[in-house]
Short mmCIF file of N, CA and C in Angstrom, two decimals:
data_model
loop_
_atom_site.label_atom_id
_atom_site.label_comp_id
_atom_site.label_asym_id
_atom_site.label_seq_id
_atom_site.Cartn_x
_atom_site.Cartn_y
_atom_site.Cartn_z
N UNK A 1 24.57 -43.35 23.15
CA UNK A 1 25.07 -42.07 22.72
C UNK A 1 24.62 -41.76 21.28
N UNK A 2 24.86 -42.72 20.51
CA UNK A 2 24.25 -42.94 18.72
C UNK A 2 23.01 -42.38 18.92
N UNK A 3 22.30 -42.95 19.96
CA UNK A 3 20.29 -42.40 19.89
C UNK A 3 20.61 -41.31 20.53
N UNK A 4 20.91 -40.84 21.41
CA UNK A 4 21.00 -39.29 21.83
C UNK A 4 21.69 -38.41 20.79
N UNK A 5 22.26 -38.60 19.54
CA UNK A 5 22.53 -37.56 18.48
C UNK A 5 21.96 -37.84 17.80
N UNK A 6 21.11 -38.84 17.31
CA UNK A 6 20.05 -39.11 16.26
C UNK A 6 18.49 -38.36 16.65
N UNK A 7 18.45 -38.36 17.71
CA UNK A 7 17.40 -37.71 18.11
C UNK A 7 17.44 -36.49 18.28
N UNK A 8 18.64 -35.92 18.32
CA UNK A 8 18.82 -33.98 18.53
C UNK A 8 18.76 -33.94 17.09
N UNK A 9 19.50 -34.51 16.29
CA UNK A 9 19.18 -34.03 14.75
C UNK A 9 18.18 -33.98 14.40
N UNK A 10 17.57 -35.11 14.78
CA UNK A 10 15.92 -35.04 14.35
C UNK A 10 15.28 -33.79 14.95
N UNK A 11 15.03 -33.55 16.25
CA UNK A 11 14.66 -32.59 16.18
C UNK A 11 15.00 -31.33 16.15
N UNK A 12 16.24 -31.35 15.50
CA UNK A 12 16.79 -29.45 15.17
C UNK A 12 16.02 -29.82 13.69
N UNK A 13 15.95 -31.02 13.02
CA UNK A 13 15.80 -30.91 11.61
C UNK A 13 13.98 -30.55 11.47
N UNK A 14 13.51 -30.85 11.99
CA UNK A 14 11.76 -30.98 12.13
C UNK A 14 11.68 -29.52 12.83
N UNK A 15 12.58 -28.72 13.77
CA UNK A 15 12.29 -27.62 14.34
C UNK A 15 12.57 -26.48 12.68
N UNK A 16 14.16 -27.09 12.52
CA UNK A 16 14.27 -26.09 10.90
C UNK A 16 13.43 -26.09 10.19
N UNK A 17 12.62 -26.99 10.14
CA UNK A 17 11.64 -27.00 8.47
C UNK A 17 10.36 -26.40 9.26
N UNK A 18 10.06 -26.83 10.35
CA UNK A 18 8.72 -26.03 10.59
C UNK A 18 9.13 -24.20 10.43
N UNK A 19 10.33 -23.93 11.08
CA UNK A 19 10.72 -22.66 11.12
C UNK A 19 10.76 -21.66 9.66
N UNK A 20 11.34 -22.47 8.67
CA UNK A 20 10.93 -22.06 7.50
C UNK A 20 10.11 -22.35 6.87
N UNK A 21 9.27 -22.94 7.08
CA UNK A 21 7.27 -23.25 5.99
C UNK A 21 6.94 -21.71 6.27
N UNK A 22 6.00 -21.73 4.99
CA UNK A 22 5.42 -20.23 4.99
C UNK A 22 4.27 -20.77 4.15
N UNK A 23 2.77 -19.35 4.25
CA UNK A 23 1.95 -20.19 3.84
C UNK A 23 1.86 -18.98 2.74
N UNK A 24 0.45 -19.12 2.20
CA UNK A 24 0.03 -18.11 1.38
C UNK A 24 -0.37 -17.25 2.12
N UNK A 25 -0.83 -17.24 3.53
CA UNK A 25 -1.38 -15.95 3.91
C UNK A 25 -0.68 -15.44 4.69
N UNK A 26 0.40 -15.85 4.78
CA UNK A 26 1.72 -14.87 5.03
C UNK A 26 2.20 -14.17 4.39
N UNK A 27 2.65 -14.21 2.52
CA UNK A 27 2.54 -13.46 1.83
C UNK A 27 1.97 -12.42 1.41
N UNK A 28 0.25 -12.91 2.00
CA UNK A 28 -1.22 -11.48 1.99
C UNK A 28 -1.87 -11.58 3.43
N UNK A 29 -1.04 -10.97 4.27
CA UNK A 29 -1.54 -10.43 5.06
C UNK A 29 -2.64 -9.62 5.09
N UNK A 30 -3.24 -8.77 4.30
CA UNK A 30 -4.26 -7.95 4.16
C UNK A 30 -5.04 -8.62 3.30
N UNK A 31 -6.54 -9.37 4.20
CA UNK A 31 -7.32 -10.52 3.51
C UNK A 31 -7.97 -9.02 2.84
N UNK A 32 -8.83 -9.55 2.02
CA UNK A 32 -10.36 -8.47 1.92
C UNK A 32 -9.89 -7.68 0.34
N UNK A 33 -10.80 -7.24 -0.20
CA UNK A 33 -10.25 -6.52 -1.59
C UNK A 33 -10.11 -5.03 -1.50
N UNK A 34 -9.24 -4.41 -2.60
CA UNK A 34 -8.27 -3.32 -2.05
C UNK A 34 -9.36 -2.25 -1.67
N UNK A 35 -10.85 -2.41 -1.88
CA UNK A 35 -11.55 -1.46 -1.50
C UNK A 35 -12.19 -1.84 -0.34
N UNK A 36 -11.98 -3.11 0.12
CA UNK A 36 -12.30 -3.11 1.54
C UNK A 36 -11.34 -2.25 2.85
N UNK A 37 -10.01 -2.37 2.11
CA UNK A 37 -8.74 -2.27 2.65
C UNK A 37 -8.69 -0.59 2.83
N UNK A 38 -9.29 0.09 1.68
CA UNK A 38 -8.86 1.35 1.36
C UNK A 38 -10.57 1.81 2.67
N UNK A 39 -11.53 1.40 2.57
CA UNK A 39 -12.42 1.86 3.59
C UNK A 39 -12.21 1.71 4.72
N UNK A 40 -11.38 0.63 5.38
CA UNK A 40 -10.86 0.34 6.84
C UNK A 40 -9.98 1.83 6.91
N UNK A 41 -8.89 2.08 5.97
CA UNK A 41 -8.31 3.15 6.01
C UNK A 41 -8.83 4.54 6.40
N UNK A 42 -10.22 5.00 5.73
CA UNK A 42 -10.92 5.80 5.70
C UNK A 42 -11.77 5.81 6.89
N UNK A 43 -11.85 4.81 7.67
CA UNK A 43 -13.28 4.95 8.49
C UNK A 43 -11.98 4.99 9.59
N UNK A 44 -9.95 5.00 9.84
CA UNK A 44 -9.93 4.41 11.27
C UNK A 44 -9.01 5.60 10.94
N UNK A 45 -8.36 6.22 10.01
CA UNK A 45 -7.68 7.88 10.35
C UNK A 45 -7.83 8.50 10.55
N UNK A 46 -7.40 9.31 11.47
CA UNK A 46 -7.66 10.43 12.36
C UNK A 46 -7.38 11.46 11.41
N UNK A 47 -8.10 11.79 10.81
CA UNK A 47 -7.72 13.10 9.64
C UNK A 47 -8.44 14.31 10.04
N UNK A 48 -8.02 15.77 9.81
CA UNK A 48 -8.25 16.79 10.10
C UNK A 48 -9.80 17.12 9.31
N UNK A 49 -10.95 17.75 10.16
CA UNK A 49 -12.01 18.02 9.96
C UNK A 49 -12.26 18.60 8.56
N UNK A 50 -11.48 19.58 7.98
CA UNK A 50 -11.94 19.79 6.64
C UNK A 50 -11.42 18.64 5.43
N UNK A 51 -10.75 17.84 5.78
CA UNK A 51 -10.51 16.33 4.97
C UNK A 51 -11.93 15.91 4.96
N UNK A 52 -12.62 15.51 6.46
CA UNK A 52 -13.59 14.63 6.09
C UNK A 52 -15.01 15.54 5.74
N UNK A 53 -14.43 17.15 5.80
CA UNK A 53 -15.82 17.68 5.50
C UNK A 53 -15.80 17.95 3.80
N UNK A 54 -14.15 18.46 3.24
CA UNK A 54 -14.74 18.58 1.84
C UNK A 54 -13.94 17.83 1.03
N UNK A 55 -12.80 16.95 1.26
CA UNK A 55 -12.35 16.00 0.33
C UNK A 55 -13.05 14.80 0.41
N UNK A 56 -13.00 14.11 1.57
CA UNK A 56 -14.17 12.57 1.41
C UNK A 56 -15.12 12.29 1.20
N UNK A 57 -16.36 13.60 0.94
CA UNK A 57 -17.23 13.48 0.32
C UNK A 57 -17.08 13.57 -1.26
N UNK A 58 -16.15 13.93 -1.64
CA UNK A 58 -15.69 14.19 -3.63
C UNK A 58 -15.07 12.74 -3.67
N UNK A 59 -14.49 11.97 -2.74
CA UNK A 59 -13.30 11.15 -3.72
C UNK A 59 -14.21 9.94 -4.21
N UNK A 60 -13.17 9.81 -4.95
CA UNK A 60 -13.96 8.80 -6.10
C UNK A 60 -12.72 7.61 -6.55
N UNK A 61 -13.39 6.45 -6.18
CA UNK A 61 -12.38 5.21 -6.32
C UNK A 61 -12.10 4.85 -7.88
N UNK A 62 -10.97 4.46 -8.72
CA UNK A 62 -11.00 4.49 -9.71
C UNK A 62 -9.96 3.12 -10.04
N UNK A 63 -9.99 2.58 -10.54
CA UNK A 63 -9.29 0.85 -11.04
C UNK A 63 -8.09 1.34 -11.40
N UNK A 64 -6.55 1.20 -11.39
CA UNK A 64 -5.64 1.27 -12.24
C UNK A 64 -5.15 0.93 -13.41
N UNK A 65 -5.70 0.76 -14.37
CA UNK A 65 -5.52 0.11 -15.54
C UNK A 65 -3.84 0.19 -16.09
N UNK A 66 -3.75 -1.24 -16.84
CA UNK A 66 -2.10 -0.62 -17.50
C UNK A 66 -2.30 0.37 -18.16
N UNK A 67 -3.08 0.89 -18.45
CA UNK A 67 -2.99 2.41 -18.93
C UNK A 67 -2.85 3.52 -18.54
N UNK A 68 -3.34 3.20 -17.31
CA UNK A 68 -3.15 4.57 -16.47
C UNK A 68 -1.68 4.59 -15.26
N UNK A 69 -1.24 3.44 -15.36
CA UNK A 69 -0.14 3.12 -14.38
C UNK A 69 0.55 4.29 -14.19
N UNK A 70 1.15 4.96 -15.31
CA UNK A 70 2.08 5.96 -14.81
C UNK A 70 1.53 6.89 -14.44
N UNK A 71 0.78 7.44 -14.88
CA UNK A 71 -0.56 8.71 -14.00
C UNK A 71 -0.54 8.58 -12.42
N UNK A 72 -0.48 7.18 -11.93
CA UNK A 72 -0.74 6.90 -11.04
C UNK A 72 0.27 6.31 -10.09
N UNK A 73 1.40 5.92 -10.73
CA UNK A 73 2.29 5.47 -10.10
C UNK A 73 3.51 5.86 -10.60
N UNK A 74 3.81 6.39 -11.81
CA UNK A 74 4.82 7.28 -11.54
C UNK A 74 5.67 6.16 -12.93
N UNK A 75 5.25 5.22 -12.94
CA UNK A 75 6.35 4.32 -13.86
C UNK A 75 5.20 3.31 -14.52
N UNK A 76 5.23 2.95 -15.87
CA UNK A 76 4.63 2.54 -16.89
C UNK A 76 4.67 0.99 -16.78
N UNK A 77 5.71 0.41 -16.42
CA UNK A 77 5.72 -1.13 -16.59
C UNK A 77 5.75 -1.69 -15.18
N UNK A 78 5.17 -0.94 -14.04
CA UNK A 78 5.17 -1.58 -12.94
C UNK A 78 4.08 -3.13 -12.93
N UNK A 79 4.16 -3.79 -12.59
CA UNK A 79 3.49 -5.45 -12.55
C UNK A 79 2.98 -5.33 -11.91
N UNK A 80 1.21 -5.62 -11.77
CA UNK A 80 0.42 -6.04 -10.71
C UNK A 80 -0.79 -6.71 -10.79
N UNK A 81 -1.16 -7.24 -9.91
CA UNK A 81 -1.96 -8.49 -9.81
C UNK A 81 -3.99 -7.28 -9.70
N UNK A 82 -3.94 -6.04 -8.96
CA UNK A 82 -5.02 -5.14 -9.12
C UNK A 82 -4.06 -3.91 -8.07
N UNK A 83 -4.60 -2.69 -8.85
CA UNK A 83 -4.70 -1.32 -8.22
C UNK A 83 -5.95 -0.59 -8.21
N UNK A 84 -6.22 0.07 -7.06
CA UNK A 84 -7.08 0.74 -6.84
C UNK A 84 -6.62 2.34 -6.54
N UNK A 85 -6.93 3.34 -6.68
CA UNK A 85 -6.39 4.71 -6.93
C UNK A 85 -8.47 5.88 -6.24
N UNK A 86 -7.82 6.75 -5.44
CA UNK A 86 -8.88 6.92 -4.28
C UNK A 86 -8.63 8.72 -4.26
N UNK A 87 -8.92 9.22 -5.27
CA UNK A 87 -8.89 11.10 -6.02
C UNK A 87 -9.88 11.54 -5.45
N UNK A 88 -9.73 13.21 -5.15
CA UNK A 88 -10.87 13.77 -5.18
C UNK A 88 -11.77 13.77 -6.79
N UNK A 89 -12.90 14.15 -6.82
CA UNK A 89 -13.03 14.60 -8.07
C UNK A 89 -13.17 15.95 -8.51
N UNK A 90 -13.63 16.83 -7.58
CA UNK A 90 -13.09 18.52 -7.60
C UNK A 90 -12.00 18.77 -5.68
N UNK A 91 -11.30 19.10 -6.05
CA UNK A 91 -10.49 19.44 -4.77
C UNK A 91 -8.93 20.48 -5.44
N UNK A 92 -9.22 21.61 -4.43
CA UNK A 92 -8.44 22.60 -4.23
C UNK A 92 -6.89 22.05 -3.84
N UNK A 93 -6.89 21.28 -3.39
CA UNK A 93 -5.90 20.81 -2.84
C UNK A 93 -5.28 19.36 -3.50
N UNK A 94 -3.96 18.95 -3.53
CA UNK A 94 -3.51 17.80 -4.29
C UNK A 94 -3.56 16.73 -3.26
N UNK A 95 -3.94 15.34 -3.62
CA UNK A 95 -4.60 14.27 -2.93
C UNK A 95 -4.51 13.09 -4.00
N UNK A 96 -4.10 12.12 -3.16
CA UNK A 96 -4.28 10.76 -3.97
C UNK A 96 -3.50 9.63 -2.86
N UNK A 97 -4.39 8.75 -2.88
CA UNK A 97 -4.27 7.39 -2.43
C UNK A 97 -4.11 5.93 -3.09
N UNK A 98 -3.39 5.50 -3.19
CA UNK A 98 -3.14 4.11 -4.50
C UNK A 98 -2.86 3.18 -3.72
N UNK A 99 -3.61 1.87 -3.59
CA UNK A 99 -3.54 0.65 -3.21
C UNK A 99 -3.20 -0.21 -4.07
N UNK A 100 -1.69 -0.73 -4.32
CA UNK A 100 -1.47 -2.02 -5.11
C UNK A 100 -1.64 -3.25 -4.88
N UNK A 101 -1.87 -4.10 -5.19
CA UNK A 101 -2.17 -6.02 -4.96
C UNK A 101 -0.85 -6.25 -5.71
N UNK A 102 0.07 -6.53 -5.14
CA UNK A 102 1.49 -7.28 -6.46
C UNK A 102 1.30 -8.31 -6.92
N UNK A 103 1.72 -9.04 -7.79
CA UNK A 103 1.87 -9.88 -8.13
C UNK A 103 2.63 -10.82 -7.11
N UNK A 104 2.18 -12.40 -6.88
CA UNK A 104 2.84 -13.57 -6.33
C UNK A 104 4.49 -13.52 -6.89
N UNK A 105 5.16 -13.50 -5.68
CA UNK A 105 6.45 -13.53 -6.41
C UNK A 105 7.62 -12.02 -6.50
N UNK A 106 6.28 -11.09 -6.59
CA UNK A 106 7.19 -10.02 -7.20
C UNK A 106 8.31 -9.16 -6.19
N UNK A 107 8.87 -8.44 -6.54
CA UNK A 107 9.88 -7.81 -5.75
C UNK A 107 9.19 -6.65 -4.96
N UNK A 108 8.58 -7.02 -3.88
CA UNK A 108 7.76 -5.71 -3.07
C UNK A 108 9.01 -4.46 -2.85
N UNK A 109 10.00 -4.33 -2.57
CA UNK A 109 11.00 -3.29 -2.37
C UNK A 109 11.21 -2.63 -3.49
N UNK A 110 11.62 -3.14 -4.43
CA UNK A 110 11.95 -2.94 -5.75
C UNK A 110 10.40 -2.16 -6.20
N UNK A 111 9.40 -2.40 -6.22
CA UNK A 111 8.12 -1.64 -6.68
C UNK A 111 7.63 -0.60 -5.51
N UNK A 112 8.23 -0.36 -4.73
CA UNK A 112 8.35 0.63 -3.58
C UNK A 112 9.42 1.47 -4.04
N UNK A 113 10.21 1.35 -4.29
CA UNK A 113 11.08 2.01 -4.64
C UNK A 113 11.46 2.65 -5.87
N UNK A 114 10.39 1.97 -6.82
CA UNK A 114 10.01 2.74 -7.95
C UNK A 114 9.02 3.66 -8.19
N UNK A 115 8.43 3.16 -7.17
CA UNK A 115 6.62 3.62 -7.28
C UNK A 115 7.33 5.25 -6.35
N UNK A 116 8.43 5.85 -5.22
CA UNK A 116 8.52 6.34 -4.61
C UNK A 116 9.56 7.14 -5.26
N UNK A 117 10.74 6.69 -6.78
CA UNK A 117 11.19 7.46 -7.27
C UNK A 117 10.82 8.11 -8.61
N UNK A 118 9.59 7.85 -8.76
CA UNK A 118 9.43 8.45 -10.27
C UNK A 118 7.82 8.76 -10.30
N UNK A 119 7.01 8.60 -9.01
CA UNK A 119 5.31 9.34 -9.27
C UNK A 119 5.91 10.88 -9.05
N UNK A 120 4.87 11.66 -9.59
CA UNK A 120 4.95 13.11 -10.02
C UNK A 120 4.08 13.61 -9.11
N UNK A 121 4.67 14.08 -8.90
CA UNK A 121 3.58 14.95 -7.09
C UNK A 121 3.37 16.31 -7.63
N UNK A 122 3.49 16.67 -8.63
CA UNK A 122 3.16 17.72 -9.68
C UNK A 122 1.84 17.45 -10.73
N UNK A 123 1.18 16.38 -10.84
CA UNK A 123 0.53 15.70 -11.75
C UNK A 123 -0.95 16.67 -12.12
N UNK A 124 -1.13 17.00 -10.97
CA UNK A 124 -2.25 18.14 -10.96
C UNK A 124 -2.12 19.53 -11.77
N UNK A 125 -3.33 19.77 -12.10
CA UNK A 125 -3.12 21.00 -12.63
C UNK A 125 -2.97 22.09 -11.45
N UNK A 126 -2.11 23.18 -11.70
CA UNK A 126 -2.16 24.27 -10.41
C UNK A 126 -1.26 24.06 -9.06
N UNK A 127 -1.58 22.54 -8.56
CA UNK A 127 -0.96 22.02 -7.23
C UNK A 127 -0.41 20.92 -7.59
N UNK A 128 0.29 20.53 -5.97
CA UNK A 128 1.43 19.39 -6.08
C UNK A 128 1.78 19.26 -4.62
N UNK A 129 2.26 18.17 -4.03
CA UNK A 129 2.30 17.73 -3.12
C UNK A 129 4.01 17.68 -3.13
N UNK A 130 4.42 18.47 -1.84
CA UNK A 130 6.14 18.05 -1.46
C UNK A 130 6.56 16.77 -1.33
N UNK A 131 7.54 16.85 -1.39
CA UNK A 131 8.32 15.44 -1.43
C UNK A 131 8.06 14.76 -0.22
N UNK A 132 8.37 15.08 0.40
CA UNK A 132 8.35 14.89 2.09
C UNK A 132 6.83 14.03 2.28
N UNK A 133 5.79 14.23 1.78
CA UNK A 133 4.47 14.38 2.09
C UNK A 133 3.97 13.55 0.95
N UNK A 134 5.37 12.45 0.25
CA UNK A 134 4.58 11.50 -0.37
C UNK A 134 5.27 10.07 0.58
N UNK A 135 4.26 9.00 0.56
CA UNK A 135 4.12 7.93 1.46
C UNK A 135 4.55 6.76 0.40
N UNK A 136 5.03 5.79 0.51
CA UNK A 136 4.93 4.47 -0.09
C UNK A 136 5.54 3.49 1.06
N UNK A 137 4.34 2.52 1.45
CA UNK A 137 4.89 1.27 2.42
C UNK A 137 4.10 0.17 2.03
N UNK A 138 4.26 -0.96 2.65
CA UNK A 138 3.32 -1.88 2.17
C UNK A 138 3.07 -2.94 3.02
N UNK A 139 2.38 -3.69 3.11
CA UNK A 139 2.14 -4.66 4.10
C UNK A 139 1.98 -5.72 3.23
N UNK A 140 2.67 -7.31 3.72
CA UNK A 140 2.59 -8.35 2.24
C UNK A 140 2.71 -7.79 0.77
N UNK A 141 1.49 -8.57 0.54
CA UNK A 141 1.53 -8.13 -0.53
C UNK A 141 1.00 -6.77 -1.23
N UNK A 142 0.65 -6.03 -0.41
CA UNK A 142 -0.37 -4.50 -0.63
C UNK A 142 0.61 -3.64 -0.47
N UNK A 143 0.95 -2.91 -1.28
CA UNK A 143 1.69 -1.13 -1.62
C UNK A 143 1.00 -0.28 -1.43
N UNK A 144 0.92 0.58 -0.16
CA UNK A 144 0.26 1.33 -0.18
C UNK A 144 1.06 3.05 -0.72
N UNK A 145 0.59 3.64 -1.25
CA UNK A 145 0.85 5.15 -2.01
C UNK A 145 0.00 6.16 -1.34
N UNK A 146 0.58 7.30 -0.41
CA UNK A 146 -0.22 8.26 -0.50
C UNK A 146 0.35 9.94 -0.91
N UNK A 147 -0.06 10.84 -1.46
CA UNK A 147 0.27 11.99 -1.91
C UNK A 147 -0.59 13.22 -1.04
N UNK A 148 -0.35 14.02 0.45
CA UNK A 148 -1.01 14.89 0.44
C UNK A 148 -0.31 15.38 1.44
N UNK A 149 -0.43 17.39 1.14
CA UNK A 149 0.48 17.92 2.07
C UNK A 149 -0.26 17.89 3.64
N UNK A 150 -1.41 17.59 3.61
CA UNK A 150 -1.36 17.61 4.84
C UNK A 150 -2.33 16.33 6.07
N UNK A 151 -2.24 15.05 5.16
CA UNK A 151 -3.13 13.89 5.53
C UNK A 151 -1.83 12.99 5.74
N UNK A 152 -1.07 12.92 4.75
CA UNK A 152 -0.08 11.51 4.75
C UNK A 152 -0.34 11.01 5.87
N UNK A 153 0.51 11.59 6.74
CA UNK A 153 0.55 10.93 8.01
C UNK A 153 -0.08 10.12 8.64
N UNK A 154 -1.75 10.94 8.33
CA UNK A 154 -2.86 10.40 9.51
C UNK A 154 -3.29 8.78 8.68
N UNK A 155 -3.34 9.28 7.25
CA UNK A 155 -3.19 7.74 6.47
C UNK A 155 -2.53 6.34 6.80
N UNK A 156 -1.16 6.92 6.84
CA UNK A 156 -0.02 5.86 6.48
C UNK A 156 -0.69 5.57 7.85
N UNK A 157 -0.58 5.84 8.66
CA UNK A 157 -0.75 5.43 10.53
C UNK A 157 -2.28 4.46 10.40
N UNK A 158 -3.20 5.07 9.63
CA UNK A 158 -3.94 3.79 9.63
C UNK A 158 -4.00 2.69 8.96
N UNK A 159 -2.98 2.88 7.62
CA UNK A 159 -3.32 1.53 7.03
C UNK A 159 -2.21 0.93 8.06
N UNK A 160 -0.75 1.32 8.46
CA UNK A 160 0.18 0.36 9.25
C UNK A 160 -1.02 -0.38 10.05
N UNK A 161 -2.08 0.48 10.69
CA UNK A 161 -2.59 -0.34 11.69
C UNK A 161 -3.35 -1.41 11.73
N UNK A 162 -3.19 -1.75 10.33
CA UNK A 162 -4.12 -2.74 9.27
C UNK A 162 -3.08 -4.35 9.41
N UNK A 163 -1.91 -3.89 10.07
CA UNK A 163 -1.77 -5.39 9.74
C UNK A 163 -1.68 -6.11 11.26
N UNK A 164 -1.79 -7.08 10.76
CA UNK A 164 -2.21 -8.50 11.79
C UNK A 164 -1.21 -8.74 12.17
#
C-alpha cells in the first residue's frame, strides 16, 4: 500500500512540474524580427483595394526610439526591448501601425493598457482616427497597435493569425 502512494505522488509530482516548465519560446511566440512580423501582416490582410493601391505604396517603416515613444504610443516611459512604427508618408487619411518587442519580464497587460489609454488618435495634422477604430493586442511578447478608420479590422485579423 506504502508503494502504491509513493508512486501516485511521484507521479502527480513529475506530472506538476512538467505542467508548469515554460520555455523561452513560449514567452515569444512570434519568432522573426518586428519587420518580418509587420510584412507577414501586410502580405496576409484582406484590406480594401484603395489601402493597397494608395497607402502601401507611401508607408514607410520607422524604429521607435525613446524619443519618439509618445508620438507613437501615447505614453513616454513605456519599456521596451524594440518598436517598429509602419506611417504613410503622404496620406489623406490617418493610419499607423506599431509593433512592440517588450521587454523579458514585463507586464504585457499593463503596456496594453497604457499604450490603449493615452495614444492620441488626433496626432495628425487635419485627421484622426475614432476611438472605436484603435486596436491594441498582443501575442507573447509582441504588442501589436493599430490606428485606422477603416483597416483596423482587416489588420488585427491578420496579425491574430500570426500566432502558432
Amino acid at each position: 500500500m506504502k508503494k502504491l502512494v509513493i508512486i501516485i505522488m511521484t507521479l502527480a509530482m513529475v506530472f506538476s512540474l512538467t505542467a508548469c516548465k515554460t520555455t523561452d519560446n513560449e514567452s515569444n511566440i512570434l519568432d522573426g524580427s518586428l519587420e518580418d512580423i509587420l510584412n507577414k501582416i501586410y502580405e496576409t490582410a484582406d484590406v480594401d483595394d484603395d489601402f493597397k493601391k494608395y497607402t502601401k505604396p507611401s508607408l514607410q517603416n520607422e524604429e521607435v526610439t525613446v524619443e519618439r515613444t509618445q508620438y507613437f504610443l501615447g505614453k513616454a516611459d513605456i519599456e521596451f526591448e524594440s518598436a517598429l512604427a509602419s506611417e504613410p508618408m503622404m496620406q489623406p487619411n490617418a493610419y499607423s501601425l506599431v509593433l512592440v518587442r517588450v521587454k523579458k519580464g514585463a507586464d504585457v497587460e499593463q503596456i496594453k493598457k497604457d499604450i490603449l489609454d493615452n495614444v492620441n488618435p488626433m496626432k495628425w495634422i487635419c485627421v484622426g482616427v475614432e476611438k472605436e477604430n484603435i486596436i491594441v493586442d498582443s501575442i507573447g511578447d509582441v504588442v501589436f497597435l493599430v490606428m485606422s478608420n477603416d483597416q483596423a479590422k482587416p489588420l488585427h485579423e491578420a496579425f491574430v493569425a500570426l500566432e502558432k
